[in-house]
mmCIF file of C-alpha atoms in Angstrom:
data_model
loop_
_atom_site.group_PDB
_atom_site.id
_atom_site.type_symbol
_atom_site.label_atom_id
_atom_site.label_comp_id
_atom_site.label_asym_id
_atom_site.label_seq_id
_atom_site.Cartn_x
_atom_site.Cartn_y
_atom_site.Cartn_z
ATOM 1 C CA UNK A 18 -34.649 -11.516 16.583
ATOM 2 C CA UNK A 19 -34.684 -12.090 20.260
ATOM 3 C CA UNK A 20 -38.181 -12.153 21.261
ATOM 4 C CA UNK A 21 -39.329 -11.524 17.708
ATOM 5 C CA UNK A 22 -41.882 -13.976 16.338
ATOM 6 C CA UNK A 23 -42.523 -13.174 12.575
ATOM 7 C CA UNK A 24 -45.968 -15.120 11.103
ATOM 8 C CA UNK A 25 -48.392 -15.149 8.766
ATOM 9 C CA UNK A 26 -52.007 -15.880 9.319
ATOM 10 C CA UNK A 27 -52.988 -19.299 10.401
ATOM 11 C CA UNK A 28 -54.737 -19.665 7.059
ATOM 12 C CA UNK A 29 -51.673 -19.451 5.247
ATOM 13 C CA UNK A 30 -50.116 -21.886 7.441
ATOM 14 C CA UNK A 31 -50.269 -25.060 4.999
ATOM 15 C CA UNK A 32 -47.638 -25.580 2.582
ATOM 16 C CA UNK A 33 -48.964 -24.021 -0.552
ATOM 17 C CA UNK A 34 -47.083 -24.713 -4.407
ATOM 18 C CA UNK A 35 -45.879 -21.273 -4.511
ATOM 19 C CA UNK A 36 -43.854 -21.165 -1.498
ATOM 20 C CA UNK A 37 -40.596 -21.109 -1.597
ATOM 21 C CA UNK A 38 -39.120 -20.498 1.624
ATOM 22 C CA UNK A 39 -41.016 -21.970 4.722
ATOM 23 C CA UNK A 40 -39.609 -21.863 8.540
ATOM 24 C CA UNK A 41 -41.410 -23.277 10.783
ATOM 25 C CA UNK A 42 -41.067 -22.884 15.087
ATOM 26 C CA UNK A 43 -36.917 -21.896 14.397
ATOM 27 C CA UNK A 44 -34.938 -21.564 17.027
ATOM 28 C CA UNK A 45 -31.035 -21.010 17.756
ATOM 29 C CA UNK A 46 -29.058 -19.844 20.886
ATOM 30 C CA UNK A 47 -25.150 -18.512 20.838
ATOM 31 C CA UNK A 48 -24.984 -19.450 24.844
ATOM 32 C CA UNK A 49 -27.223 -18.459 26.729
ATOM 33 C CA UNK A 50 -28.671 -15.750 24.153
ATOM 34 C CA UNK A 51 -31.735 -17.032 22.466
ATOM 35 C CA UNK A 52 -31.288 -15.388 18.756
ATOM 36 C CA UNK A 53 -34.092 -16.705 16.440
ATOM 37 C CA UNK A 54 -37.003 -17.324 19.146
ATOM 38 C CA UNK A 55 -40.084 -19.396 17.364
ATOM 39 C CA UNK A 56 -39.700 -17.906 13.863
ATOM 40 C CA UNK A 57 -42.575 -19.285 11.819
ATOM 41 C CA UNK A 58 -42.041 -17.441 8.257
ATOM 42 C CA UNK A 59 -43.676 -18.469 4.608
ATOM 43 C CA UNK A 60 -41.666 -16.646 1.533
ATOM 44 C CA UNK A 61 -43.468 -17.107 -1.642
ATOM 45 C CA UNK A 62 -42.267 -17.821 -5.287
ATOM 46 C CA UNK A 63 -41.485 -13.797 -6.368
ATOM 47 C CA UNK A 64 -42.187 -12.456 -3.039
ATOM 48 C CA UNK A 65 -39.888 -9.661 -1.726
ATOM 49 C CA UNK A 66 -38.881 -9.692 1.951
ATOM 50 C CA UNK A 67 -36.715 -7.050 3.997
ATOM 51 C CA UNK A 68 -35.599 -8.097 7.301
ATOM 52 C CA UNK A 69 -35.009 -5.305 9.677
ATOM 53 C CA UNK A 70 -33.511 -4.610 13.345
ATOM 54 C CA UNK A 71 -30.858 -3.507 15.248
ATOM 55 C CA UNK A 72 -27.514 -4.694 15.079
ATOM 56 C CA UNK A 73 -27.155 -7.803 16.341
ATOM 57 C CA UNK A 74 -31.243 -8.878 16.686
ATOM 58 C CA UNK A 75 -30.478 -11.749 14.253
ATOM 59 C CA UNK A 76 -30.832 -10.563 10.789
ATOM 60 C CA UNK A 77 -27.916 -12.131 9.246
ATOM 61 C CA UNK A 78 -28.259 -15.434 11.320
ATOM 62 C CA UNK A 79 -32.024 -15.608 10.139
ATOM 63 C CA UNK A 80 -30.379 -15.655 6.043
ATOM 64 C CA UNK A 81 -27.831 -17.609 7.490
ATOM 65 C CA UNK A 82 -29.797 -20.196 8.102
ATOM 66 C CA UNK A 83 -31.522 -20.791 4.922
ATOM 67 C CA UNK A 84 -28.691 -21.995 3.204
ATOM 68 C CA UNK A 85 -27.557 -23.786 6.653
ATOM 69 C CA UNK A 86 -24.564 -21.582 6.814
ATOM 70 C CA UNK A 87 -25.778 -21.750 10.123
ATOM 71 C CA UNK A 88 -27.271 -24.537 11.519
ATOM 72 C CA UNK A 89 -30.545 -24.142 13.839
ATOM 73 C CA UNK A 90 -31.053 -25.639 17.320
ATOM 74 C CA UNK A 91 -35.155 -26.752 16.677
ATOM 75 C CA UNK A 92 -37.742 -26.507 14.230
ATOM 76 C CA UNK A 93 -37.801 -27.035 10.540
ATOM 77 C CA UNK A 94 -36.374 -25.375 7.265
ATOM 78 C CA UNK A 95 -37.865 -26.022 3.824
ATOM 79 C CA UNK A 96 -36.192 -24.838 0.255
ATOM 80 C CA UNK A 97 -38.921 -25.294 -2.623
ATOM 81 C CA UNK A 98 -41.210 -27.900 -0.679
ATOM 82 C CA UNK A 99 -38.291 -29.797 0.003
ATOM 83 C CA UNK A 100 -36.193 -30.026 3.708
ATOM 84 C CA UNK A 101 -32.973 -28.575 4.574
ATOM 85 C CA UNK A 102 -30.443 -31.075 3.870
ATOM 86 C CA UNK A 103 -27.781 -31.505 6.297
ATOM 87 C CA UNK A 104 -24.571 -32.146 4.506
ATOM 88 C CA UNK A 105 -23.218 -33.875 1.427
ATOM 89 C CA UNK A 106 -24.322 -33.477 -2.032
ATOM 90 C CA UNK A 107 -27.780 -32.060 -1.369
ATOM 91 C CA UNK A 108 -26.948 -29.418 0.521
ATOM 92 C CA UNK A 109 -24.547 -28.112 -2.377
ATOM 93 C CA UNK A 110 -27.539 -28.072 -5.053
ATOM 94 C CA UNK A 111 -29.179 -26.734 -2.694
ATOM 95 C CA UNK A 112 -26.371 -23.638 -1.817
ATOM 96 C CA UNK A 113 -26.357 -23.488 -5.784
ATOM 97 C CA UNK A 114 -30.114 -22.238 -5.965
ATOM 98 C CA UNK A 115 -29.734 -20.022 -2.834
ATOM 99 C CA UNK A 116 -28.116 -16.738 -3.435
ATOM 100 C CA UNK A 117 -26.034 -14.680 -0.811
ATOM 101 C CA UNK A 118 -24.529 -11.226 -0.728
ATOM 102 C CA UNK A 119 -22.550 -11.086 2.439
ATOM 103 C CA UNK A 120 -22.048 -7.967 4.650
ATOM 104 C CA UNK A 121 -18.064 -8.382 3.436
ATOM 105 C CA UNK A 122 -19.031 -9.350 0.011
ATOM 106 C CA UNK A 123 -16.209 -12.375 -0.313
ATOM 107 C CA UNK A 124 -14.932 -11.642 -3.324
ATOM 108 C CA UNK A 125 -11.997 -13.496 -4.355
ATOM 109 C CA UNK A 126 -9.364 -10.675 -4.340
ATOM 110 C CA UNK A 127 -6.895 -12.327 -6.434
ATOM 111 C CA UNK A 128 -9.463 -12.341 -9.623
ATOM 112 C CA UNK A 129 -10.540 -9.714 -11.767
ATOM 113 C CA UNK A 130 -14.676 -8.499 -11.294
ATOM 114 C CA UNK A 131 -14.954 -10.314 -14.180
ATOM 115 C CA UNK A 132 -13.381 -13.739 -12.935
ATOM 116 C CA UNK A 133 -15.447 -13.589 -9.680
ATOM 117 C CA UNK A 134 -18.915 -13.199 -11.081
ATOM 118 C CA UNK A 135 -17.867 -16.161 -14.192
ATOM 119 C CA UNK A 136 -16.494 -18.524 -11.342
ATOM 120 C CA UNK A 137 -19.561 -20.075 -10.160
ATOM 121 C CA UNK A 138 -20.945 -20.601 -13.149
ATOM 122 C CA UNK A 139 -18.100 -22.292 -14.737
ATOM 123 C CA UNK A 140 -17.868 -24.391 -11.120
ATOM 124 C CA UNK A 141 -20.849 -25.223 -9.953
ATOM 125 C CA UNK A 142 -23.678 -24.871 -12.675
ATOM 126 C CA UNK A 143 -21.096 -26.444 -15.568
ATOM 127 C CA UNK A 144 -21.568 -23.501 -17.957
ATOM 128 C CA UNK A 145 -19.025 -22.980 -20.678
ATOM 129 C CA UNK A 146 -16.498 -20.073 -20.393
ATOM 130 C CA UNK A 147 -17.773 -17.834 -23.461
ATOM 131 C CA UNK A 148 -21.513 -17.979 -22.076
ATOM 132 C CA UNK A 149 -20.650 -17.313 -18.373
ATOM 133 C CA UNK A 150 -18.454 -14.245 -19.486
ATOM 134 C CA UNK A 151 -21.339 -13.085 -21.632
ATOM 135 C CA UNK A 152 -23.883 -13.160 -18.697
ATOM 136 C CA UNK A 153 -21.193 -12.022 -16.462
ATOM 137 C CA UNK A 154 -20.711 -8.915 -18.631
ATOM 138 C CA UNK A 155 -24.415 -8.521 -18.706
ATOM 139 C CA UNK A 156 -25.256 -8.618 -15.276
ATOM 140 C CA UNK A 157 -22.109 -6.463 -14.678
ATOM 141 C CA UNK A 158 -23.415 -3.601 -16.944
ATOM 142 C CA UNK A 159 -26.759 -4.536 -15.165
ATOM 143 C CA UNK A 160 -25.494 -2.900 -11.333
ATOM 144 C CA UNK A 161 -23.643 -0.419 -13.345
ATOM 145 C CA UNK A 162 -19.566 -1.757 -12.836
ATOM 146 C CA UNK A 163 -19.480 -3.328 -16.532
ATOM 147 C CA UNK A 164 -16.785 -1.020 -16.983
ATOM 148 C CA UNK A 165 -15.076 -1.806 -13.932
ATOM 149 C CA UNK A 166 -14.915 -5.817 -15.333
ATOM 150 C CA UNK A 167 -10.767 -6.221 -15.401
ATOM 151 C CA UNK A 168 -10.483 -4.555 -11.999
ATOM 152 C CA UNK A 169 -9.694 -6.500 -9.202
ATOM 153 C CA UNK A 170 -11.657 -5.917 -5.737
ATOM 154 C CA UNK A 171 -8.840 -3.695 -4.150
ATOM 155 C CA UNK A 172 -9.448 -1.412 -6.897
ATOM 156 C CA UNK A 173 -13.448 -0.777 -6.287
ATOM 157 C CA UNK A 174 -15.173 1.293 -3.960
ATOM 158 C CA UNK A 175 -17.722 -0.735 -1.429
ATOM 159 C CA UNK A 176 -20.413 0.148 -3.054
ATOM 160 C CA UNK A 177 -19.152 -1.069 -6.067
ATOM 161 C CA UNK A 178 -17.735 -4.059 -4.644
ATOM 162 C CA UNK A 179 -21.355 -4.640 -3.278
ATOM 163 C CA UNK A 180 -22.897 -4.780 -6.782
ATOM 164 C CA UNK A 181 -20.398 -7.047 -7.853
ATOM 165 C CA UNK A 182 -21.535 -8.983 -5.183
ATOM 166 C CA UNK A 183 -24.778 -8.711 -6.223
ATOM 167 C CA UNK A 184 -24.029 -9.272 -10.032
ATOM 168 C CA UNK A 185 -22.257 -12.728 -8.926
ATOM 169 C CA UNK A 186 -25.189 -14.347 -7.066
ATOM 170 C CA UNK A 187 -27.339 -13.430 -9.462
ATOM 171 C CA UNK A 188 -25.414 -14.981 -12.318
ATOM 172 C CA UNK A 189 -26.136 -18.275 -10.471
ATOM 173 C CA UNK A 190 -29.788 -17.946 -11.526
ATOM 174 C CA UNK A 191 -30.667 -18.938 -7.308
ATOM 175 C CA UNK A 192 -34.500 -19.751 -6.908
ATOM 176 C CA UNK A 193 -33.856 -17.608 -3.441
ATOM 177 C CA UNK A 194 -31.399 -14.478 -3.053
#
């Protein structure tokens, strides 16, 4: 996003109770090559944002950086009113209510569909095996690979390994995807 500056209008500036994702005056350099240049963005509560450009204009570090995958070199980051932690136990709640689909998916190649989209839940939001398989199995028939549930990655097409994906963050219930 090299010379990109995304904003709102200055009336919209102020922190209002339905935002969820605010970033204000970002900036981050690899080197000498200034990726995220003074990106002041407000996402509300429900609000649907695509991010657009050409390959390497700094889509993915932009998402990146809302979970502090990646970490910025100035400016401010807040989740839900609150700042972006920068290590320990906060920032794992707050990777818990952030949701990511990554351009090479990560799923865990050595469990089933199934497994993969049931493992976070189980892990990280404490739910009990029978209900995580049930939403699993839900969201699974949701993106259209229910049937595709004791496959293993490997087995699936891209696409299909995509909604899987797609099916696991959202089983996480994440205030942001």
């Amino acid at each position: 996003m090299s010379g990109v500056s995304v904003t709102k209008d200055a009336e919209d500036a102020a922190p209002a109770a339905n935002d969820l994702v605010v970033l204000s005056n970002v900036n981050k350099h690899f080197g000498a090559l200034h990726v995220l240049q003074d990106i002041d963005l407000t996402i509300a509560r429900g609000e649907v944002v695509v991010v657009i450009g050409p390959s390497g204009s700094g889509k993915s570090t932009l998402c990146r950086t809302i979970n502090r995958l990646e970490t910025v070199d100035s400016g401010a980051i807040s989740i839900d009113g609150k700042p972006l932690p920068q290590e320990g136990k906060e920032l794992a709640r707050l990777r818990a209510d952030v949701g990511m689909v990554f351009q090479s998916f990560n799923l865990f190649a050595h469990k089933t569909v199934l497994e993969n989209v049931m493992l976070g839940q189980i892990k990280v939001r404490k739910a009990d095996k029978k209900a995580a398989e049930e939403k699993a199995r839900t969201l699974l028939d949701r993106v259209g690979v229910g049937v595709q549930a004791d496959k293993y990655p490997a087995q699936l097409s891209g696409g299909q390994q995509q909604r899987v994906a797609i099916a696991r963050a959202l089983a996480m219930d994440p205030k942001v995807m």
